[in-house]
XYZ file of C-alpha atoms in Angstrom:
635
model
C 0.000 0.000 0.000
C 2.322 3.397 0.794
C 5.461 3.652 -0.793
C 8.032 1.798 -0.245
C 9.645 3.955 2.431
C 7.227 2.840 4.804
C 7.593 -0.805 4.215
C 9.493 -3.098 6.794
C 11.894 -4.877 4.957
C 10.667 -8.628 4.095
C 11.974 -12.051 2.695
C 11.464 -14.368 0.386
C 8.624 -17.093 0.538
C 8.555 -17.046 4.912
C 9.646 -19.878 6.148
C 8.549 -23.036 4.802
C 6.687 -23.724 7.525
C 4.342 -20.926 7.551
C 3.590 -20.741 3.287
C 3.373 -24.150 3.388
C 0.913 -24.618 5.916
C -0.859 -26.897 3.508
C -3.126 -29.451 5.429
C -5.403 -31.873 4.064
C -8.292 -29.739 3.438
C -11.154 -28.972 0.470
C -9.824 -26.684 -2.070
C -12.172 -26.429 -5.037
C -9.694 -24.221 -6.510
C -7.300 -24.759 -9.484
C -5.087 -21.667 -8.573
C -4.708 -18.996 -6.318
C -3.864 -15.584 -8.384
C -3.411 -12.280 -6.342
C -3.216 -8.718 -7.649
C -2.901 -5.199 -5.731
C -0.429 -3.294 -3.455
C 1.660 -3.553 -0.241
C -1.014 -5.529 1.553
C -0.677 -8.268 -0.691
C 2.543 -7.847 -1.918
C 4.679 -11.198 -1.558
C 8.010 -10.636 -1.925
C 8.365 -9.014 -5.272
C 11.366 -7.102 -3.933
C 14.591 -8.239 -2.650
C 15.164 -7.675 1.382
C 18.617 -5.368 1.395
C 18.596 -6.187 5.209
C 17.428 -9.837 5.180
C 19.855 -13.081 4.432
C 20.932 -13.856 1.147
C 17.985 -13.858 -1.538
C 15.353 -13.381 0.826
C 12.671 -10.876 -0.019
C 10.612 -8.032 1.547
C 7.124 -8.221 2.325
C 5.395 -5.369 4.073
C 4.799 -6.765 7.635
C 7.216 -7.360 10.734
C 10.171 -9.736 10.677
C 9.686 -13.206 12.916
C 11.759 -12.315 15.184
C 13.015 -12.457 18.517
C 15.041 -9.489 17.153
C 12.984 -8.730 14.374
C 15.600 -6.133 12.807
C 17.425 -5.995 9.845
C 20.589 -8.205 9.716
C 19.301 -10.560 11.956
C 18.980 -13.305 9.745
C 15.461 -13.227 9.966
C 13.040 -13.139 7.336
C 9.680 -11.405 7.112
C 6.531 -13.111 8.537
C 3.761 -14.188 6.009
C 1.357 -11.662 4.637
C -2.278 -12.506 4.503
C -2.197 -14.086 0.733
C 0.766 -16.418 1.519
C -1.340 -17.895 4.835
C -4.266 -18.111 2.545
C -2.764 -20.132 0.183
C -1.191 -22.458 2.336
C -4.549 -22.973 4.316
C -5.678 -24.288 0.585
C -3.137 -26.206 -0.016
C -0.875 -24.166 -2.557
C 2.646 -24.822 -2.358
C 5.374 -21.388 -1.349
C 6.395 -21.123 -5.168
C 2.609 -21.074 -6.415
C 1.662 -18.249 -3.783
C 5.289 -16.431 -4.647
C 5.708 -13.235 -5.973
C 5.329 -12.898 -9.987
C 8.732 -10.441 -10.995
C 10.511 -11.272 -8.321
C 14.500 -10.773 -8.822
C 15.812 -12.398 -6.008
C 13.782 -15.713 -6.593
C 14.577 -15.713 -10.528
C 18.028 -15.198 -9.569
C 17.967 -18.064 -7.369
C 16.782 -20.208 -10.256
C 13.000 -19.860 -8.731
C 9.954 -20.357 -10.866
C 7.873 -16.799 -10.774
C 4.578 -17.079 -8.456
C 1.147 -16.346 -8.857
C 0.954 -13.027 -6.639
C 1.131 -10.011 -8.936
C 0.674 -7.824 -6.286
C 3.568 -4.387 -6.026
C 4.305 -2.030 -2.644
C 3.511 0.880 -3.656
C 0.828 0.053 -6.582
C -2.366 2.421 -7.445
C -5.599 0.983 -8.897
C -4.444 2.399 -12.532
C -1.430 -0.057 -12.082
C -2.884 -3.121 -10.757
C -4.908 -2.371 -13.821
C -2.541 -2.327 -15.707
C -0.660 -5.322 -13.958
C -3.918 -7.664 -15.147
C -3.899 -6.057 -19.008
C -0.730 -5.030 -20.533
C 2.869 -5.400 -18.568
C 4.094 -5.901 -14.666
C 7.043 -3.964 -13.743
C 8.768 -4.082 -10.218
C 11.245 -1.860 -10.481
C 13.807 -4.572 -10.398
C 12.052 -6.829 -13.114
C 9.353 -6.191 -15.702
C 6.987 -8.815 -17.864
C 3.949 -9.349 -19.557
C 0.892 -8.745 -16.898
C -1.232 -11.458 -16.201
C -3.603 -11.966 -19.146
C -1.089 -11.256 -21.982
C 0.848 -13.690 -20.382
C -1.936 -16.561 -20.403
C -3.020 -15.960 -23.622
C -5.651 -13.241 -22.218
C -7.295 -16.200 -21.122
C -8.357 -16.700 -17.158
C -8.342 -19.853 -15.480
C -12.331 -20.630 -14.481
C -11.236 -22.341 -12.109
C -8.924 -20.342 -10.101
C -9.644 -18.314 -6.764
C -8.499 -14.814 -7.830
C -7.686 -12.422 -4.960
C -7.470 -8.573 -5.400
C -6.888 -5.508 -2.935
C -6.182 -1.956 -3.998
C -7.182 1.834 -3.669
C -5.035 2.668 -0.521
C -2.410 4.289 -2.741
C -4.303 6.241 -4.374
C -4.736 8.271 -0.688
C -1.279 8.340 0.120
C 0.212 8.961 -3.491
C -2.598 12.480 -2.991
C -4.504 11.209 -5.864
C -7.608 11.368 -3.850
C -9.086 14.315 -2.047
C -12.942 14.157 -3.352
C -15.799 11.561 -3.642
C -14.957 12.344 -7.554
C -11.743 10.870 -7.289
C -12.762 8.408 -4.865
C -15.255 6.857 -6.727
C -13.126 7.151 -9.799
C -10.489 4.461 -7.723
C -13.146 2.026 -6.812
C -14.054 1.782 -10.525
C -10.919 1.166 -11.663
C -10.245 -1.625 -8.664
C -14.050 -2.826 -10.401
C -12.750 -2.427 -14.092
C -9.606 -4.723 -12.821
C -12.163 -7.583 -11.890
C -14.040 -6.733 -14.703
C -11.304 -7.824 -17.231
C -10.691 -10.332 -15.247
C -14.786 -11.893 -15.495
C -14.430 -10.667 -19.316
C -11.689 -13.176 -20.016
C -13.195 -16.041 -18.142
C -12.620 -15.747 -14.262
C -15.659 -16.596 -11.926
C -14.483 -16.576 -8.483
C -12.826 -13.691 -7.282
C -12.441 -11.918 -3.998
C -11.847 -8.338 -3.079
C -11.124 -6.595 -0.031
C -12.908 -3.516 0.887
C -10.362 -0.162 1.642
C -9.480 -0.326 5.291
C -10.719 3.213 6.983
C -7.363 4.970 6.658
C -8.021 7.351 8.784
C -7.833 4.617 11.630
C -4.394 4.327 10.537
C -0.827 5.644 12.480
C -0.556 7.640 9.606
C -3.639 9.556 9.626
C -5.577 8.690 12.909
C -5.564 11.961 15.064
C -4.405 14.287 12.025
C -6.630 16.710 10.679
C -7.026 14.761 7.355
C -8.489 11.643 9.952
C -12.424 12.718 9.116
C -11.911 13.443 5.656
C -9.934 10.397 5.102
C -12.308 8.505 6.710
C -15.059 9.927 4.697
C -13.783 8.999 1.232
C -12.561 5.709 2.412
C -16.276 5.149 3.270
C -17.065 6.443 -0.730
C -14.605 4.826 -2.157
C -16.025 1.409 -0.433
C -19.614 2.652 -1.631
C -18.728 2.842 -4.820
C -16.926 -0.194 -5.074
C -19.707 -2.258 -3.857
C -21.953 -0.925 -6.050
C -19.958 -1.822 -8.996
C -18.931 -5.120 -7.653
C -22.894 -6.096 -7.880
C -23.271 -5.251 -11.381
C -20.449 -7.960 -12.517
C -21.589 -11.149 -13.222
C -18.924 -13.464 -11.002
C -18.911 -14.773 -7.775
C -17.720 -11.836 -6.004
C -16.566 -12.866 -2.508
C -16.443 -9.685 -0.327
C -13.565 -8.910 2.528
C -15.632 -6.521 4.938
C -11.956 -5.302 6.145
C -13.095 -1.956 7.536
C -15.957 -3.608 9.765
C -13.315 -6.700 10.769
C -10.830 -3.660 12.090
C -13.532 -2.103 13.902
C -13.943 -5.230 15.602
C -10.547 -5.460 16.410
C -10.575 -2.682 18.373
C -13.289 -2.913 19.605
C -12.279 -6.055 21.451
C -8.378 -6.725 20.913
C -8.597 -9.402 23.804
C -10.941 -11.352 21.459
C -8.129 -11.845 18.624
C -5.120 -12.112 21.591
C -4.299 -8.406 21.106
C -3.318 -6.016 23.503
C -5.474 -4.194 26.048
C -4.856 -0.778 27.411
C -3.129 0.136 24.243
C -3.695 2.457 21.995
C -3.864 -0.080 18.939
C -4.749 2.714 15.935
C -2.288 4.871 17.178
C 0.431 3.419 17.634
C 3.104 0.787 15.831
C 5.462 -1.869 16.741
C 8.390 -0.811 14.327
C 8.019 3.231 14.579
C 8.565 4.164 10.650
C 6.272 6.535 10.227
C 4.299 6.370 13.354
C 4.292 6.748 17.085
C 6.065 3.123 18.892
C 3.957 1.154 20.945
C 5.616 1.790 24.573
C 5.294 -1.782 25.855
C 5.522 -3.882 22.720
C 7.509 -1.944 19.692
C 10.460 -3.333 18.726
C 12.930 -0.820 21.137
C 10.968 -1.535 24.067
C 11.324 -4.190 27.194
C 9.091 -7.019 25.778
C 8.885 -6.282 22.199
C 5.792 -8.096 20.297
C 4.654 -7.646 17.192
C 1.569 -10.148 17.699
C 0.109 -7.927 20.385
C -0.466 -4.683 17.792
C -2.555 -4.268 14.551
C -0.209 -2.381 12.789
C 3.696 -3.046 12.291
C 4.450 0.640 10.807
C 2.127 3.915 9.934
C -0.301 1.659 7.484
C 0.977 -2.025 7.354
C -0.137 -5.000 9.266
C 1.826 -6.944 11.860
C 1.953 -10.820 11.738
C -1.461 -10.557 13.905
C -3.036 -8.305 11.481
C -2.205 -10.728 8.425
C -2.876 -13.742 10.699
C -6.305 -12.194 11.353
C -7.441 -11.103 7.184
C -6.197 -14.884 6.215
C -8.597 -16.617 8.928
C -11.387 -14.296 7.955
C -10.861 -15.011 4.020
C -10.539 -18.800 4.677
C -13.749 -18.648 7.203
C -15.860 -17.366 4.009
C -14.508 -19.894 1.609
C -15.301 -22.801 4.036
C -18.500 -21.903 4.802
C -20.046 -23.791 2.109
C -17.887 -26.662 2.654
C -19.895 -27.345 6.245
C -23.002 -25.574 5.377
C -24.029 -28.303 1.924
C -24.067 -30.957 4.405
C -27.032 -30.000 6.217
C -29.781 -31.561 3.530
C -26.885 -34.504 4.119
C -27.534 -34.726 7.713
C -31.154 -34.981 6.630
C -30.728 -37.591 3.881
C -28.863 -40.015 6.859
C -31.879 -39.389 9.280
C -34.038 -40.643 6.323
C -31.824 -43.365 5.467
C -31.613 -44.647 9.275
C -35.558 -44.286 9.493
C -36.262 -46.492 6.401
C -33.139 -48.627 7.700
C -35.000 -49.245 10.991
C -38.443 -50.491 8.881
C -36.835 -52.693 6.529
C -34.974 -54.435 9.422
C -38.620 -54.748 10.916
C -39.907 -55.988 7.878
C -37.077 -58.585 7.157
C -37.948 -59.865 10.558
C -41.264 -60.009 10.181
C -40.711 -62.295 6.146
C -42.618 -65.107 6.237
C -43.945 -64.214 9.831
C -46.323 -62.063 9.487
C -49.785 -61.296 12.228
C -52.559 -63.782 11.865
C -55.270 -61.931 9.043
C -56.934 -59.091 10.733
C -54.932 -58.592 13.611
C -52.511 -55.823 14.334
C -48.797 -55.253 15.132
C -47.039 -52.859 16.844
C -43.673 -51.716 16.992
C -41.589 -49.923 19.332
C -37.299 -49.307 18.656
C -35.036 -47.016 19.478
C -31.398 -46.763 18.282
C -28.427 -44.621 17.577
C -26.460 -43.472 14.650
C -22.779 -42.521 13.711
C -21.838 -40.654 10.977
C -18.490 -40.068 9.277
C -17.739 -37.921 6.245
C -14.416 -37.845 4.748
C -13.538 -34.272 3.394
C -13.621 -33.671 -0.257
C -12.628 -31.454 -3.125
C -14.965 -28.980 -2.037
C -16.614 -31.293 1.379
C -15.350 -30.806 4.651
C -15.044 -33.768 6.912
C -17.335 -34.634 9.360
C -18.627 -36.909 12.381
C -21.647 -37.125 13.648
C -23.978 -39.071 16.335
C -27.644 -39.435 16.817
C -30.421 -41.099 18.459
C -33.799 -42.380 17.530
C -37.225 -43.750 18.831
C -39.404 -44.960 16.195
C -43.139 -46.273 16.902
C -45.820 -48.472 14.737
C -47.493 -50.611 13.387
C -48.942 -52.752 10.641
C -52.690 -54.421 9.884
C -52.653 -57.596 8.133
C -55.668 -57.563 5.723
C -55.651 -60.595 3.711
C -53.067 -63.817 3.396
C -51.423 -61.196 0.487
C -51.197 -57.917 2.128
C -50.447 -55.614 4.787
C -50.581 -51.886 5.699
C -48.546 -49.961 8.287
C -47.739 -46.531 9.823
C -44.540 -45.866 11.724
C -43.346 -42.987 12.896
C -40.031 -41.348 14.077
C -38.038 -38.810 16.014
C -33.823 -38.555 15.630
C -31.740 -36.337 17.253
C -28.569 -35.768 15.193
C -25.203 -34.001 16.031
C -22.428 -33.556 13.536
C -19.019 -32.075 13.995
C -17.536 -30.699 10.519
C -14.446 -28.634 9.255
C -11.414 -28.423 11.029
C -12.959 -26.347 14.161
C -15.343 -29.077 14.886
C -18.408 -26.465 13.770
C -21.493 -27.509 15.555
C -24.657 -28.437 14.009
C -27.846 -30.003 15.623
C -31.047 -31.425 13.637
C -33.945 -32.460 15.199
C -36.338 -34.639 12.661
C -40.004 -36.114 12.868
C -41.075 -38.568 10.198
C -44.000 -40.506 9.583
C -44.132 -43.391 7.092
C -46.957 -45.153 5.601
C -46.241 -48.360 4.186
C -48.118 -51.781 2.072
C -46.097 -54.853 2.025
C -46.969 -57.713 -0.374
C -46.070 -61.648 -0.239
C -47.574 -64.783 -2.214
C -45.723 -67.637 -3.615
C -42.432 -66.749 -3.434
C -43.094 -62.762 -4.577
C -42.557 -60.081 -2.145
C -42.666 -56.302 -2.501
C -42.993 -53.742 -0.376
C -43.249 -49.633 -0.693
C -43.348 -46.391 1.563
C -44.150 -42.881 1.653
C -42.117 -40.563 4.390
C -42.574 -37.320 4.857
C -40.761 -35.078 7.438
C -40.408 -31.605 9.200
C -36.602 -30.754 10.134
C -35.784 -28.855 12.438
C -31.987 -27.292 13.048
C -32.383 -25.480 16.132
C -28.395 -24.986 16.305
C -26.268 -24.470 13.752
C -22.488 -22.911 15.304
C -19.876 -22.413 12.669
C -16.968 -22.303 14.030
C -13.271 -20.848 12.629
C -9.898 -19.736 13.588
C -9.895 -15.916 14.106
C -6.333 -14.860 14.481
C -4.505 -16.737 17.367
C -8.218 -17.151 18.868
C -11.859 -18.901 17.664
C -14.645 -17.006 15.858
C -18.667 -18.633 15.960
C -21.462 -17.284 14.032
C -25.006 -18.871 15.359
C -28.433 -19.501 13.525
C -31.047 -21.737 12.964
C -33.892 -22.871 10.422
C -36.344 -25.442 9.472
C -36.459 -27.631 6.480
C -38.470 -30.341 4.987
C -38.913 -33.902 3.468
C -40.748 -36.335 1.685
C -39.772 -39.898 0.109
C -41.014 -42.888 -1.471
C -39.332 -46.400 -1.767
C -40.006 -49.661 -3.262
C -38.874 -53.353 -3.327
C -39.217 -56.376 -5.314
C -38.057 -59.763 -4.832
C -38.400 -63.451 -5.237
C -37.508 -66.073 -2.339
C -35.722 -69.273 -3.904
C -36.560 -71.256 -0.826
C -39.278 -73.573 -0.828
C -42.332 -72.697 1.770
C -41.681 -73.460 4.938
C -37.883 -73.933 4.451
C -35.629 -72.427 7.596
C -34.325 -70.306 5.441
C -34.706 -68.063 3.217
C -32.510 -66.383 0.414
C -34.345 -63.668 -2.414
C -32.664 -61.475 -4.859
C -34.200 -58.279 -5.137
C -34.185 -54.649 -7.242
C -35.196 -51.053 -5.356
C -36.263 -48.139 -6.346
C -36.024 -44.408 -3.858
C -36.913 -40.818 -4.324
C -36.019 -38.456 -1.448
C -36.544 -34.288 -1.513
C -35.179 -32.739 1.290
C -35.373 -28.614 1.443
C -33.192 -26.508 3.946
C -34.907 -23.233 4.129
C -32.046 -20.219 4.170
C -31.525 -18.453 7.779
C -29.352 -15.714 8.260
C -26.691 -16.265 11.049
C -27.606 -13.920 14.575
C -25.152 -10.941 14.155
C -24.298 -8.318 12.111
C -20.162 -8.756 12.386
C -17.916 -9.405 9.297
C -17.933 -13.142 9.753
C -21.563 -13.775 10.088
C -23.233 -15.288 6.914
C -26.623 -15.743 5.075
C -27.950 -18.488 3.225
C -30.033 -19.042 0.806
C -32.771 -22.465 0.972
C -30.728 -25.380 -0.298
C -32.613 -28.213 -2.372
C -30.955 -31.779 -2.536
C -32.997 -34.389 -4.331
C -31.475 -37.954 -4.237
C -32.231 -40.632 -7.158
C -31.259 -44.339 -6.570
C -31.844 -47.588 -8.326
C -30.484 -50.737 -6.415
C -29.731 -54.438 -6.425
C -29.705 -56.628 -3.521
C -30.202 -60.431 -1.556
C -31.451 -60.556 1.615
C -31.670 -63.771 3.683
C -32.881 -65.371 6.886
C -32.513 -68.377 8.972
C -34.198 -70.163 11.416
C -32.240 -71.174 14.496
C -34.978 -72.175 16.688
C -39.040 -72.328 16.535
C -38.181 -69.032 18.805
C -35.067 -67.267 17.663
C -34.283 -66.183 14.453
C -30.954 -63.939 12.365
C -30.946 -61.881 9.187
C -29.165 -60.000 6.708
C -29.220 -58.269 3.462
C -26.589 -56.465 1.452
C -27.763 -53.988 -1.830
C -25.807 -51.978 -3.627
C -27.303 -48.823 -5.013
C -26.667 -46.314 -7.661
C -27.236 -42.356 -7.093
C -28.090 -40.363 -9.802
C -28.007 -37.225 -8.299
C -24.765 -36.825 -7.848
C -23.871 -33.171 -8.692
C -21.409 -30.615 -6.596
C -24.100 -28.954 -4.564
C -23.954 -25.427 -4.483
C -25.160 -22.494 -1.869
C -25.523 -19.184 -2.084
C -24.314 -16.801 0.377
C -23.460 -13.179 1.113
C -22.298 -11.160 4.255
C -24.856 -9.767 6.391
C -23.044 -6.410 6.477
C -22.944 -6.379 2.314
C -26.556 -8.358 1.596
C -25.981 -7.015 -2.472
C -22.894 -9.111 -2.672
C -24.108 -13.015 -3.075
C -22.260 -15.857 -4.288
C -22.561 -19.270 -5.050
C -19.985 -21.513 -3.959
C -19.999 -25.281 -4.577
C -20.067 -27.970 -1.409
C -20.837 -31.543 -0.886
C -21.236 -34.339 -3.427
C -23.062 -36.867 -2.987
C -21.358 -40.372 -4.223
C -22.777 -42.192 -7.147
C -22.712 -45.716 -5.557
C -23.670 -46.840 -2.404
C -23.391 -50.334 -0.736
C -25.272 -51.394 2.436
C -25.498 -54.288 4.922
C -27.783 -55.251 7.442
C -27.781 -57.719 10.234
C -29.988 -58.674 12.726
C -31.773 -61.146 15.697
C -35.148 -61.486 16.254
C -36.318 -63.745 19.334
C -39.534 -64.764 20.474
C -39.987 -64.030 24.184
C -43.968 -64.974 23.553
C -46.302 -66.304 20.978
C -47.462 -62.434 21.180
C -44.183 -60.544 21.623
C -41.137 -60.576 20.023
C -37.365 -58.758 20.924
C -35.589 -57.431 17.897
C -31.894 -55.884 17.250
C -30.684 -54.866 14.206
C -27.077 -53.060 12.698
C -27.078 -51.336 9.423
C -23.543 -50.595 7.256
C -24.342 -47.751 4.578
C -20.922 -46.614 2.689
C -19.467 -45.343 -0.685
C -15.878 -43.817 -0.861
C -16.371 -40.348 1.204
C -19.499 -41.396 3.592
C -20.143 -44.060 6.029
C -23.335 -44.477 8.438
C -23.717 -46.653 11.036
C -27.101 -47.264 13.163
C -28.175 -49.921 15.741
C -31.179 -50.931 16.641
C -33.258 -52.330 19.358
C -37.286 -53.127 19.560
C -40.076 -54.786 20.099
C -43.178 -56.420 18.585
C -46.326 -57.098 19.704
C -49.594 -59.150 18.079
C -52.962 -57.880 19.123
């Protein structure tokens, strides 16, 4: 962002530990391409005071001396973290002209970003040529063929220069900034990009530079135009536009420093850890008695400290992830559904060949729990969750051919997703009916379910700088379902066992309604309703055996095909920028599905019978286990 005067002086890729933070995570993302100024710059030139090749980046130095000729290099800005936390490598989120790094035999990086850059030139950085001031090349597009990648996450920041450099001092020239930061992403949609994110213009006037200065109101002012103006433009461009509410996440900082493991006491807007250009903090700059750069906001009169970056990086990665958790609530619904039909075809199976005299009733009572484990995907976080169930029935046999039933159902489910362990609670209450056919040998069997859902707690949960952000809601939802069997037993009547192929058939709609999370800060979210409809054709065998005239096991293994199967999608915005939406893909459902059920069914009366059941549901990303106990009664 200011001129280079002002910068600390910063090295190379930061140590390998910290840009290649990589972890196993989603990343839905073929690239990760940043343009802009100081406050993304990383590394494109080469750190005078800093060990051999090293380069500067615009933030503190790791310290414990953090000085020049230390031997240290610069911490990580915000874009490096970033990247790592998707999984890009140092080189891939390295500066793109750097000199020290070419002469060092490095490949050039994908952050285009220059100390010292104005909207005009990170304009120019995307359309015609990059130049340093130690290196120049084509800029980004002439350079890919003026071609962007549709698959890449594109990152942009900018405008800040444009204050400091004098080139703004009215909302004319204000507004003229933001819509050439909006032109920038502009090209960039025009040429093929379609996920990009932009920072809003931090409030310089809370800055050392400015704050307390009688330009602080004014600059304050036409930060606040600038940012109107860029919104507004942002809105009319047809990408997914992911907002950084910067401004409001400062104001939060300080707010409450102790919340992000800042200082207290201090004056954090006033005040620097390095003093260029601004007034030292007394207890943790750099010439004091305990010097700490993670305690302060700002490192010099504009820049962030390691704690500032830290802080934009978890805030950026929160937004991305949200729709990695968030698409597996109609999942947590699909698994109650499964472990409801689950529980009456283990009922059923018990019941083959058994069934109530002709016009006498049934009924059924079971309860049983759940676990649920989701591997993380391209775009799918992991999770694991646990529930519990109590299911009620029963069936009336008409003739020696048929019988009807009802059942009906209430599961509590928990589920634990992302790394943070986000917290999200679903209460559901199903009712089924059902008509089950047997005669000579044929058997069938369908049933209707429909359901309310209720998630009264949904806590996403993210890292926030060295501490933990949350963001509460909740909502409803809804489902219905139908399912059908068909099968043939090969045993003869009255055999002790039994063995039938069989072919299925299942619908399911389940419909999250969209619930805005319960605050106003820069990490709470909206959502829109999500719709997840699930398509399966299957083939199985189920079997049973006779032990004793009294006790009796079962199984049955199917293996089913999904044919709804797409990358779900959600669409979100901030609730402090409701005209900036976008859709972000999520969880995808597997295309093939195998189950297997077991069970025991003993007969403690001619009237009354004790059943328990375990059911195996998995494909490559998803497993669900349930267990299940009940019993039966004639009447």
């Amino acid at each position: 962002m200011l001129r280079q005067k002002l910068a600390v002086p910063l090295a190379g890729c930061l140590l390998a530990m910290a840009c290649t933070e990589a972890i196993a995570a989603p990343n839905p993302y073929s690239n990760f391409i940043v343009f802009g100024d100081s406050l993304n710059d990383a590394g494109q030139f080469t750190d005078i005071g800093g060990p051999s090749g090293s380069t500067l980046r615009f933030t503190n130095r790791t310290g414990p001396l953090y000085r020049d000729g230390s031997g240290e290099v610069f911490s990580a800005n915000s874009t490096q973290l970033l990247g790592g936390q998707l999984g890009f490598s140092a080189d891939q989120t390295a500066a793109s002209t750097s000199a020290a790094r070419a002469g060092q035999g490095l490949p050039d990086g994908n952050n285009w970003a220059v100390g010292g850059y104005r909207t005009d030139q990170i304009l120019t950085s995307i359309t015609t040529a990059s130049a340093t001031g130690e290196r120049a090349r084509q800029g980004y597009l002439p350079s890919n063929g003026f071609r962007a990648d549709p698959n890449a996450l594109y990152y942009l920041s900018g405008g800040g220069n444009d204050f400091l450099q004098g080139r703004v001092q009215s909302a004319v020239q204000a507004n003229a900034a933001a819509d050439r930061l909006a032109n920038s992403v502009q090209v960039l949609q025009t040429a093929g990009a379609r996920y990009v994110m932009v920072w809003l213009l931090p409030d310089l006037g809370l800055t050392p530079a400015i704050n307390g200065t009688p330009l602080q109101a004014g600059t304050s002012q036409l930060s606040a135009a600038f940012n109107r103006q860029l919104v507004t433009r942002l809105a009319g461009i047809d990408a997914e536009i992911i907002p950084l509410n910067v401004p409001l996440l400062l104001q939060e900082t300080f707010a409450d420093p102790a919340r992000f493991g800042l200082a207290t006491g201090q004056n954090l807007i006033g005040t620097c850890f390095s003093g260029n250009g601004c007034v030292e903090n007394p207890l943790y700059g750099i010439n004091s008695a305990t010097p700490d750069p993670s305690k302060l906001v700002y490192n010099d009169a504009v820049h962030a400290t390691e704690s500032g970056q830290r802080l934009i990086a978890d805030y950026a990665y929160s937004l991305l992830a949200a729709p990695w958790e968030l698409t597996l609530l109609p999942e947590m619904a699909h698994a109650t559904l499964r472990a409801h039909q689950d529980e009456l075809r283990s009922q059923w199976q018990s019941d083959w060949e058994d069934w109530q005299a002709v016009g006498q009733w049934r009924a059924i009572v079971a309860g049983g729990g759940q676990h649920l484990d989701v591997d993380s995907q391209t775009s799918g976080a992991s999770a694991d969750g646990s529930g519990a169930n109590v299911n009620i029935g029963g069936s009336y046999r008409l003739n020696e051919a048929w019988r009807v039933g009802v059942a009906a159902g209430f599961y509590r489910q928990n589920l634990e997703a992302g790394s943070n362990d986000s917290d999200y609670k679903l209460n559901s209450y199903l009712a089924t009916a059902f008509a089950q056919f047997q005669h000579n040998r044929w058997w069938a069997d369908a049933a209707l379910t429909g359901g309310k859902l209720d998630y009264d707690n949904l806590k996403r949960k993210f890292d926030l700088g060295p501490g933990e952000g949350a963001e509460k809601g909740d909502t409803d939802g809804h489902l219905w379902a139908f399912s059908t069997r068909l099968g043939y037993d090969i045993a003869q009547p009255g055999s002790d066992w039994h063995l039938s192929p069989f072919i299925s058939a299942d619908y399911a709609k389940v419909e999250v309604d969209g619930y805005s999370e319960n605050s106003n800060r820069s990490t709470a979210l909206s959502f829109d309703d999500q719709k997840r409809d699930s398509k399966r054709l299957g083939a199985g065998l189920q079997g049973k055996y006779q032990i004793t005239p009294q006790t009796q096991v079962f199984g049955e293994y199917a293996h089913e095909r999904e044919y709804e199967d797409d990358t779900q999608k959600v669409n979100i915005a901030l609730n402090s920028l409701p005209s900036l939406d976008f859709r972000l893909d999520g969880y995808a459902p597997q295309s093939h599905l195998n189950r297997v059920s077991l069970g025991i069914s003993h007969k403690l009366t001619a009237d009354l019978a004790l059943r328990g059941g375990y059911t195996l549901r998995k494909d490559d990303d998803f497993t669900q286990q349930g267990i299940n106990v009940g019993v039966a009664l004639d009447f």
